[in-house]
Amino acid sequence: MLLALCAVAFAVVGTLNAVRGQSLIWVPDGVALYLNFFIREGEILRDLLGSVGQPDFAVPLYTFDGGYGSDLLALMAGCLNDPLNLISIFVSPEQSEYVFEALIFVRFYLAAVAFALYCLSKGNGKWPSLCGAICYILSGYVLFWGVLRHPNFINEAILLPLLFWGADKVFERKNPALLIVAMALQFMFSVYFSYMILIILLVYCLMKYIFSQRDKSFRDFIVLFTQFVLYLGIAALIAGMFVVPIVLMLTSMGRVGIEREIPLFETFWYYWRYASTLVGGAMSNRGLPLGIVPVTGVALLAVAGKAVDWRTRGPWLIGLALCFVGSLLPHFGSMMNGFGYPTDRWAVAYALCASYAVVLVIPALKAFSGRRWIAFGVVAALFGALVVSFALVEEYLPSAIMAALFVFTAFIAVIAGRSCSPGAVSAVLVSLAIAGASCSVPIMGGEFGAKDELDVYQERGNSYNAMNTVPLDRAFSIIDEGYRVDRREVYGTRNQSFAQGFMGADFYSSFYNQNVDDLRRALGIADNYSNFIFNGHDGRFVLESLMGARYFASASEVKGAVPEGYEKIADLGEGSDGALYALYENPLALPLAFVYETAVNEEDFQRLDMVRREELLAHACVIEGLSRGSDIDALAPSGVVDQKVTIESAEGALFSDGLVQVYKPGGEIILKAEGVGEAENFLVFDNLEFESMPLEERTELLKSASSDVPGEEIPQYTAWDELKWTPAVSANLTLEAAGVRRVATIVNSGHTGYGGKTDWAFNMGYSRKPVREFSVGFSACGSYSFDSLYVSSLPLEGVSSALEKLQEDNAVAVELGINAINLQVQAEPEAADNIRYVFLSVPYSPGWTATMDGKPAEIKKANIGFMAIEANGRAHDIRLEYCPPGLKAGLVCSATGIVLFATLIVGRALRARRRKGV
């Protein structure tokens, strides 16, 4: 019955997508991450199986196709370590979409099974347990965060009930195997979620201890606490091979622990629609919807009185109260997210508590007195009034629909609860829960919002093709595999290089190499505001050449789409997005490894401005901690020309020193500069920060500006509008110069993707004629402050000569292997004692080790984020090998944990046998 109901519920959830001809694969992450990684895992497993017993057998731990090169365990974290994904070995890439969707249902069903088993373990009836399980999997956490966005998030919904069940066993002095195995799986799935789950488990155990009838004492508490620490410690050890490398990667990322401004309270708008959110009639936080039946169950449990024993309902009411209060306070969401940005991904606990409330009250309804039913009616009426008020005031039909469904559910609960059996009540409530989900899913998808987010689900049957938007496979025969293929962010799906298996410069994953981000930040590369997403080099000629991007794919020949220095070599034809693509080549692009004859200290490099830093990279290798090195000024005279800008005009904005105040959406400023010909031009903002503009301030600026525009209508805002105002956390900048148009997004610390980036050098492309006019459009009203704003022009003649010299002096042959790189460095005639730096545009990581001519060699951090090895002018054979940092220690931890687990379980079994013998 549970399987059948889960199938019905899942079909209801996917109905709207099915009608639209869409899959359940969310374009931003489902295609670029989950399906992509699912397919690659299958390829890896098949390759491993086929190479067993071969001399070159090796487990791939590194890929040169993700970003500039990535650790596979980190890049595919959360997918590679999901046992369900092992089925990918049997699935062809073309059929992967359908199996992937089937696995979403499997997780959906397993979450229901886990919840039902937990309920049954506590002595609840089958029908109430079944009803609670359906409510659980139709919660906002499972639907929004799981089914409709991140399928692997459902794993947390599977494991949490099992962890609670395992904890109960420990309290009852039974076998701790379930707790240990479930927690080990949790650690394997996600270190990030494990942090949240451990906090939730701690609260559960404290509530259970407080409300238990055991003989409590300080000694008893310490013994029990020690047992839990031991068992959870064993679980962490078992998962050590995944935990240790991920923890090391996590702690190395600058995004973690970044300072954010977190308000004490949410906005009024958040609280105003909160009741509607809980029943699924509005979206404030994405995982908070509980559903009409769970909300009804919570109200019933709250007024149940003696109908449900206090020791039974007390812990759950306290848990619900904690979740309720926590959902109202941003700092709680921040704490649950490791003190990062506030999140509601902990709401799986809210869903479990509310769904279990349904399980508890169903068999108790007949014991409700008239006073209890009246109390429930009052509570339901007050809650319903909140939902109805929001629906009427905001004229929001979805909330009105959910309000009606909630009132109907409350009414049915009274009628059925007084006269029907628990089985009949459960059947009715299951039907209502599924009906409520059918109405709330479109709301979760944004169907009734300002943006129809359901349009971002992949067309059914086209997910595999969508991963390969740019048809590069048609040109692999003419692409030299030793070079990278670049493209701008607007072309194709993220992680396409990883999907198609070519070396690119695009990357998207929650775990990233901080050293790469450091370089991009140092140069102000403006293709993305986040730390963990990048795509190429924003068309910068020097970077494209130095990072081995010999090829560039473009969907059009619009001015500025293709960087300077690239010439068309092939038509690729139509991509899966319907656009026509072409391939371009840059003859000055250097290979993956080449030789620098000159080096400078990183400290000297950091003293330059962003564009001069880029120019320097064409002349010298930047080495961290270099005690000796060339004088920057003596290398080559800087050709960069900085130009002050003056304001020509402003529309919908006020410009002053260090500040642009935009009071009309789409406000624009026109800037004038002297201009430099034969150069790449950059519009540079130092410390650019955005702050949303309150309505009152905007109105005042509009009134002030309207005096110059007779008859201009000023928007009228009421006190109610002011109260509901929510500050924007992001804004788009539209920059134009000499026909080249760029759109970039900036965010402030209220945005989940904020990574502390405030320095930007927007590449406005190459121009033979001096560019003297620049325009900047602002999508959002607000204050845009900055320390400096200027135009920086980089003439390409000098850097082109430097790049030509690097090519002439280069003497490195590169061979890429599994977790290894082999370099053959040729001798430098008549300069055997000269110091050279063999630079490799592969991200620096402590996981790399090197030998030169069979002897250990030091890998230096070069050009901020990459690697170099110091060598003299003689010929050398260099080999670099990769092992994820912490993997060896993690394997030792896993082996130790497995031994301890086996010892514990066997020891318990032997003791039990001895007791039976006695």
Short mmCIF file of N, CA, C and O in Angstrom, two decimals, residues 97-176:
data_model
loop_
_atom_site.label_atom_id
_atom_site.label_comp_id
_atom_site.label_asym_id
_atom_site.label_seq_id
_atom_site.Cartn_x
_atom_site.Cartn_y
_atom_site.Cartn_z
N GLU A 97 19.04 9.69 -18.36
CA GLU A 97 18.00 10.59 -17.83
C GLU A 97 16.86 9.80 -17.19
O GLU A 97 16.38 10.15 -16.10
N TYR A 98 16.43 8.73 -17.83
CA TYR A 98 15.28 7.98 -17.36
C TYR A 98 15.61 7.19 -16.09
O TYR A 98 14.79 7.10 -15.16
N VAL A 99 16.79 6.61 -16.04
CA VAL A 99 17.21 5.89 -14.83
C VAL A 99 17.42 6.88 -13.69
O VAL A 99 17.07 6.61 -12.53
N PHE A 100 17.96 8.05 -14.01
CA PHE A 100 18.18 9.08 -13.00
C PHE A 100 16.86 9.50 -12.37
O PHE A 100 16.75 9.63 -11.14
N GLU A 101 15.82 9.70 -13.19
CA GLU A 101 14.51 10.06 -12.65
C GLU A 101 13.92 8.91 -11.84
O GLU A 101 13.26 9.14 -10.82
N ALA A 102 14.14 7.69 -12.28
CA ALA A 102 13.65 6.53 -11.53
C ALA A 102 14.29 6.50 -10.14
O ALA A 102 13.64 6.15 -9.15
N LEU A 103 15.56 6.88 -10.06
CA LEU A 103 16.25 6.90 -8.76
C LEU A 103 15.70 7.99 -7.84
O LEU A 103 15.74 7.86 -6.62
N ILE A 104 15.18 9.06 -8.43
CA ILE A 104 14.52 10.08 -7.61
C ILE A 104 13.32 9.44 -6.90
O ILE A 104 13.10 9.64 -5.70
N PHE A 105 12.55 8.66 -7.65
CA PHE A 105 11.41 7.97 -7.04
C PHE A 105 11.88 6.97 -5.99
O PHE A 105 11.25 6.83 -4.93
N VAL A 106 12.94 6.24 -6.28
CA VAL A 106 13.44 5.25 -5.30
C VAL A 106 13.78 5.94 -3.99
O VAL A 106 13.43 5.46 -2.90
N ARG A 107 14.47 7.08 -4.06
CA ARG A 107 14.81 7.82 -2.84
C ARG A 107 13.53 8.31 -2.15
O ARG A 107 13.42 8.26 -0.92
N PHE A 108 12.60 8.82 -2.94
CA PHE A 108 11.30 9.29 -2.44
C PHE A 108 10.61 8.18 -1.65
O PHE A 108 10.13 8.39 -0.53
N TYR A 109 10.59 6.99 -2.23
CA TYR A 109 9.94 5.84 -1.59
C TYR A 109 10.71 5.39 -0.35
O TYR A 109 10.12 5.09 0.69
N LEU A 110 12.03 5.35 -0.44
CA LEU A 110 12.84 4.92 0.71
C LEU A 110 12.68 5.86 1.90
O LEU A 110 12.73 5.43 3.06
N ALA A 111 12.49 7.16 1.63
CA ALA A 111 12.25 8.11 2.72
C ALA A 111 10.94 7.76 3.43
O ALA A 111 10.86 7.81 4.67
N ALA A 112 9.92 7.39 2.65
CA ALA A 112 8.65 6.99 3.25
C ALA A 112 8.81 5.70 4.05
O ALA A 112 8.27 5.56 5.16
N VAL A 113 9.55 4.74 3.51
CA VAL A 113 9.78 3.46 4.20
C VAL A 113 10.51 3.70 5.52
O VAL A 113 10.14 3.15 6.57
N ALA A 114 11.55 4.53 5.48
CA ALA A 114 12.33 4.79 6.69
C ALA A 114 11.46 5.42 7.77
O ALA A 114 11.54 5.05 8.95
N PHE A 115 10.64 6.39 7.37
CA PHE A 115 9.76 7.04 8.34
C PHE A 115 8.76 6.04 8.91
O PHE A 115 8.52 5.99 10.13
N ALA A 116 8.16 5.22 8.04
CA ALA A 116 7.17 4.24 8.51
C ALA A 116 7.80 3.23 9.46
O ALA A 116 7.21 2.87 10.49
N LEU A 117 9.00 2.76 9.14
CA LEU A 117 9.68 1.81 10.02
C LEU A 117 9.97 2.43 11.38
O LEU A 117 9.83 1.76 12.42
N TYR A 118 10.37 3.68 11.38
CA TYR A 118 10.61 4.36 12.66
C TYR A 118 9.33 4.43 13.48
O TYR A 118 9.33 4.14 14.69
N CYS A 119 8.22 4.79 12.82
CA CYS A 119 6.95 4.87 13.53
C CYS A 119 6.54 3.51 14.10
O CYS A 119 6.10 3.40 15.25
N LEU A 120 6.68 2.48 13.30
CA LEU A 120 6.32 1.14 13.75
C LEU A 120 7.21 0.69 14.92
O LEU A 120 6.75 0.00 15.83
N SER A 121 8.48 1.09 14.87
CA SER A 121 9.39 0.70 15.96
C SER A 121 8.98 1.30 17.29
O SER A 121 9.34 0.78 18.35
N LYS A 122 8.20 2.37 17.27
CA LYS A 122 7.75 3.02 18.50
C LYS A 122 6.35 2.57 18.90
O LYS A 122 5.71 3.19 19.76
N GLY A 123 5.85 1.52 18.22
CA GLY A 123 4.57 0.95 18.60
C GLY A 123 3.37 1.61 17.99
O GLY A 123 2.23 1.34 18.41
N ASN A 124 3.55 2.45 17.00
CA ASN A 124 2.41 3.07 16.34
C ASN A 124 1.74 2.09 15.38
O ASN A 124 2.38 1.17 14.87
N GLY A 125 0.48 2.33 15.08
CA GLY A 125 -0.25 1.48 14.18
C GLY A 125 0.20 1.64 12.74
O GLY A 125 0.79 2.65 12.36
N LYS A 126 -0.14 0.64 11.92
CA LYS A 126 0.30 0.65 10.52
C LYS A 126 -0.35 1.79 9.72
O LYS A 126 0.30 2.47 8.95
N TRP A 127 -1.66 2.00 9.93
CA TRP A 127 -2.33 3.04 9.14
C TRP A 127 -1.84 4.44 9.49
O TRP A 127 -1.55 5.23 8.58
N PRO A 128 -1.77 4.79 10.77
CA PRO A 128 -1.21 6.11 11.08
C PRO A 128 0.23 6.27 10.59
O PRO A 128 0.62 7.35 10.13
N SER A 129 1.01 5.20 10.67
CA SER A 129 2.40 5.27 10.20
C SER A 129 2.45 5.51 8.70
O SER A 129 3.27 6.29 8.21
N LEU A 130 1.54 4.83 7.97
CA LEU A 130 1.48 5.03 6.52
C LEU A 130 1.10 6.47 6.20
O LEU A 130 1.69 7.11 5.33
N CYS A 131 0.11 7.00 6.90
CA CYS A 131 -0.33 8.38 6.67
C CYS A 131 0.80 9.36 6.95
O CYS A 131 1.06 10.28 6.17
N GLY A 132 1.50 9.16 8.07
CA GLY A 132 2.62 10.05 8.41
C GLY A 132 3.72 9.97 7.38
O GLY A 132 4.35 10.99 7.07
N ALA A 133 3.97 8.77 6.85
CA ALA A 133 5.03 8.62 5.85
C ALA A 133 4.71 9.41 4.59
O ALA A 133 5.59 10.05 4.00
N ILE A 134 3.44 9.39 4.16
CA ILE A 134 3.05 10.15 2.97
C ILE A 134 3.18 11.65 3.24
O ILE A 134 3.64 12.42 2.39
N CYS A 135 2.77 12.08 4.42
CA CYS A 135 2.92 13.50 4.79
C CYS A 135 4.40 13.90 4.77
O CYS A 135 4.75 14.99 4.30
N TYR A 136 5.24 13.02 5.25
CA TYR A 136 6.68 13.30 5.35
C TYR A 136 7.29 13.54 3.97
O TYR A 136 8.03 14.51 3.75
N ILE A 137 6.98 12.66 3.01
CA ILE A 137 7.61 12.79 1.69
C ILE A 137 6.96 13.87 0.84
O ILE A 137 7.50 14.23 -0.22
N LEU A 138 5.82 14.41 1.30
CA LEU A 138 5.19 15.52 0.58
C LEU A 138 5.48 16.86 1.26
O LEU A 138 4.85 17.87 0.94
N SER A 139 6.43 16.86 2.17
CA SER A 139 6.83 18.10 2.83
C SER A 139 7.66 18.96 1.87
O SER A 139 8.18 18.47 0.86
N GLY A 140 7.80 20.22 2.21
CA GLY A 140 8.58 21.13 1.37
C GLY A 140 10.03 20.70 1.25
O GLY A 140 10.63 20.86 0.17
N TYR A 141 10.59 20.14 2.32
CA TYR A 141 11.99 19.73 2.24
C TYR A 141 12.18 18.66 1.17
O TYR A 141 13.03 18.78 0.28
N VAL A 142 11.38 17.59 1.25
CA VAL A 142 11.56 16.49 0.31
C VAL A 142 11.19 16.92 -1.11
O VAL A 142 11.90 16.59 -2.07
N LEU A 143 10.08 17.67 -1.25
CA LEU A 143 9.65 18.05 -2.59
C LEU A 143 10.54 19.12 -3.19
O LEU A 143 11.06 18.95 -4.30
N PHE A 144 10.69 20.25 -2.48
CA PHE A 144 11.42 21.36 -3.10
C PHE A 144 12.91 21.07 -3.16
O PHE A 144 13.51 21.11 -4.24
N TRP A 145 13.51 20.80 -2.01
CA TRP A 145 14.96 20.60 -2.01
C TRP A 145 15.36 19.28 -2.64
O TRP A 145 16.45 19.17 -3.21
N GLY A 146 14.50 18.29 -2.55
CA GLY A 146 14.85 16.98 -3.07
C GLY A 146 14.36 16.72 -4.48
O GLY A 146 15.11 16.82 -5.45
N VAL A 147 13.08 16.39 -4.61
CA VAL A 147 12.53 15.96 -5.90
C VAL A 147 12.71 17.02 -6.97
O VAL A 147 13.12 16.72 -8.10
N LEU A 148 12.41 18.28 -6.64
CA LEU A 148 12.40 19.34 -7.65
C LEU A 148 13.73 20.05 -7.83
O LEU A 148 13.85 20.90 -8.71
N ARG A 149 14.72 19.75 -7.02
CA ARG A 149 15.99 20.46 -7.11
C ARG A 149 17.20 19.52 -7.02
O ARG A 149 17.89 19.29 -7.99
N HIS A 150 17.45 19.01 -5.82
CA HIS A 150 18.67 18.24 -5.55
C HIS A 150 18.28 16.83 -5.06
O HIS A 150 18.10 16.63 -3.86
N PRO A 151 18.17 15.86 -5.95
CA PRO A 151 17.70 14.53 -5.54
C PRO A 151 18.50 13.90 -4.40
O PRO A 151 17.92 13.19 -3.56
N ASN A 152 19.81 14.17 -4.36
CA ASN A 152 20.59 13.54 -3.29
C ASN A 152 20.27 14.11 -1.91
O ASN A 152 20.63 13.52 -0.90
N PHE A 153 19.58 15.26 -1.84
CA PHE A 153 19.16 15.79 -0.55
C PHE A 153 18.13 14.87 0.11
O PHE A 153 17.96 14.92 1.33
N ILE A 154 17.44 14.07 -0.70
CA ILE A 154 16.45 13.15 -0.13
C ILE A 154 17.14 12.12 0.76
O ILE A 154 16.51 11.54 1.66
N ASN A 155 18.42 11.89 0.54
CA ASN A 155 19.15 10.94 1.38
C ASN A 155 19.04 11.31 2.86
O ASN A 155 19.00 10.43 3.73
N GLU A 156 19.01 12.62 3.15
CA GLU A 156 18.90 13.06 4.55
C GLU A 156 17.54 12.67 5.11
O GLU A 156 17.43 12.31 6.29
N ALA A 157 16.51 12.75 4.27
CA ALA A 157 15.17 12.36 4.72
C ALA A 157 15.07 10.86 4.93
O ALA A 157 14.24 10.39 5.71
N ILE A 158 15.89 10.10 4.22
CA ILE A 158 15.93 8.64 4.43
C ILE A 158 16.63 8.30 5.74
O ILE A 158 16.16 7.49 6.54
N LEU A 159 17.74 8.96 5.98
CA LEU A 159 18.59 8.58 7.11
C LEU A 159 18.13 9.12 8.45
O LEU A 159 18.35 8.48 9.48
N LEU A 160 17.48 10.28 8.47
CA LEU A 160 17.12 10.87 9.77
C LEU A 160 16.20 9.97 10.59
O LEU A 160 16.46 9.75 11.78
N PRO A 161 15.12 9.40 10.02
CA PRO A 161 14.31 8.48 10.84
C PRO A 161 15.09 7.26 11.30
O PRO A 161 14.88 6.76 12.42
N LEU A 162 16.00 6.76 10.46
CA LEU A 162 16.80 5.61 10.85
C LEU A 162 17.74 5.96 11.99
O LEU A 162 18.00 5.14 12.88
N LEU A 163 18.27 7.17 11.97
CA LEU A 163 19.15 7.62 13.06
C LEU A 163 18.36 7.73 14.36
O LEU A 163 18.86 7.35 15.44
N PHE A 164 17.15 8.25 14.29
CA PHE A 164 16.31 8.33 15.50
C PHE A 164 16.01 6.93 16.02
O PHE A 164 16.05 6.68 17.23
N TRP A 165 15.70 6.02 15.11
CA TRP A 165 15.44 4.62 15.50
C TRP A 165 16.69 4.01 16.13
O TRP A 165 16.62 3.34 17.17
N GLY A 166 17.84 4.25 15.51
CA GLY A 166 19.09 3.73 16.07
C GLY A 166 19.38 4.32 17.44
O GLY A 166 19.88 3.60 18.35
N ALA A 167 19.09 5.61 17.64
CA ALA A 167 19.29 6.23 18.94
C ALA A 167 18.38 5.59 19.98
O ALA A 167 18.79 5.36 21.14
N ASP A 168 17.13 5.29 19.59
CA ASP A 168 16.21 4.62 20.52
C ASP A 168 16.78 3.28 20.96
O ASP A 168 16.67 2.90 22.14
N LYS A 169 17.39 2.56 20.04
CA LYS A 169 17.97 1.27 20.39
C LYS A 169 19.09 1.42 21.43
O LYS A 169 19.22 0.59 22.34
N VAL A 170 19.88 2.46 21.29
CA VAL A 170 20.95 2.69 22.26
C VAL A 170 20.37 3.00 23.63
O VAL A 170 20.85 2.51 24.66
N PHE A 171 19.31 3.82 23.66
CA PHE A 171 18.66 4.11 24.93
C PHE A 171 18.11 2.85 25.58
O PHE A 171 18.10 2.73 26.81
N GLU A 172 17.68 1.92 24.75
CA GLU A 172 17.10 0.67 25.25
C GLU A 172 18.15 -0.41 25.45
O GLU A 172 17.81 -1.56 25.69
N ARG A 173 19.43 -0.03 25.34
CA ARG A 173 20.57 -0.94 25.53
C ARG A 173 20.54 -2.10 24.52
O ARG A 173 20.96 -3.22 24.81
N LYS A 174 20.06 -1.80 23.32
CA LYS A 174 20.04 -2.79 22.25
C LYS A 174 21.23 -2.56 21.31
O LYS A 174 22.04 -1.67 21.52
N ASN A 175 21.27 -3.35 20.27
CA ASN A 175 22.38 -3.30 19.32
C ASN A 175 22.50 -1.91 18.68
O ASN A 175 21.53 -1.40 18.11
N PRO A 176 23.68 -1.30 18.72
CA PRO A 176 23.87 0.05 18.16
C PRO A 176 24.20 0.03 16.66
O PRO A 176 24.54 1.08 16.10
#
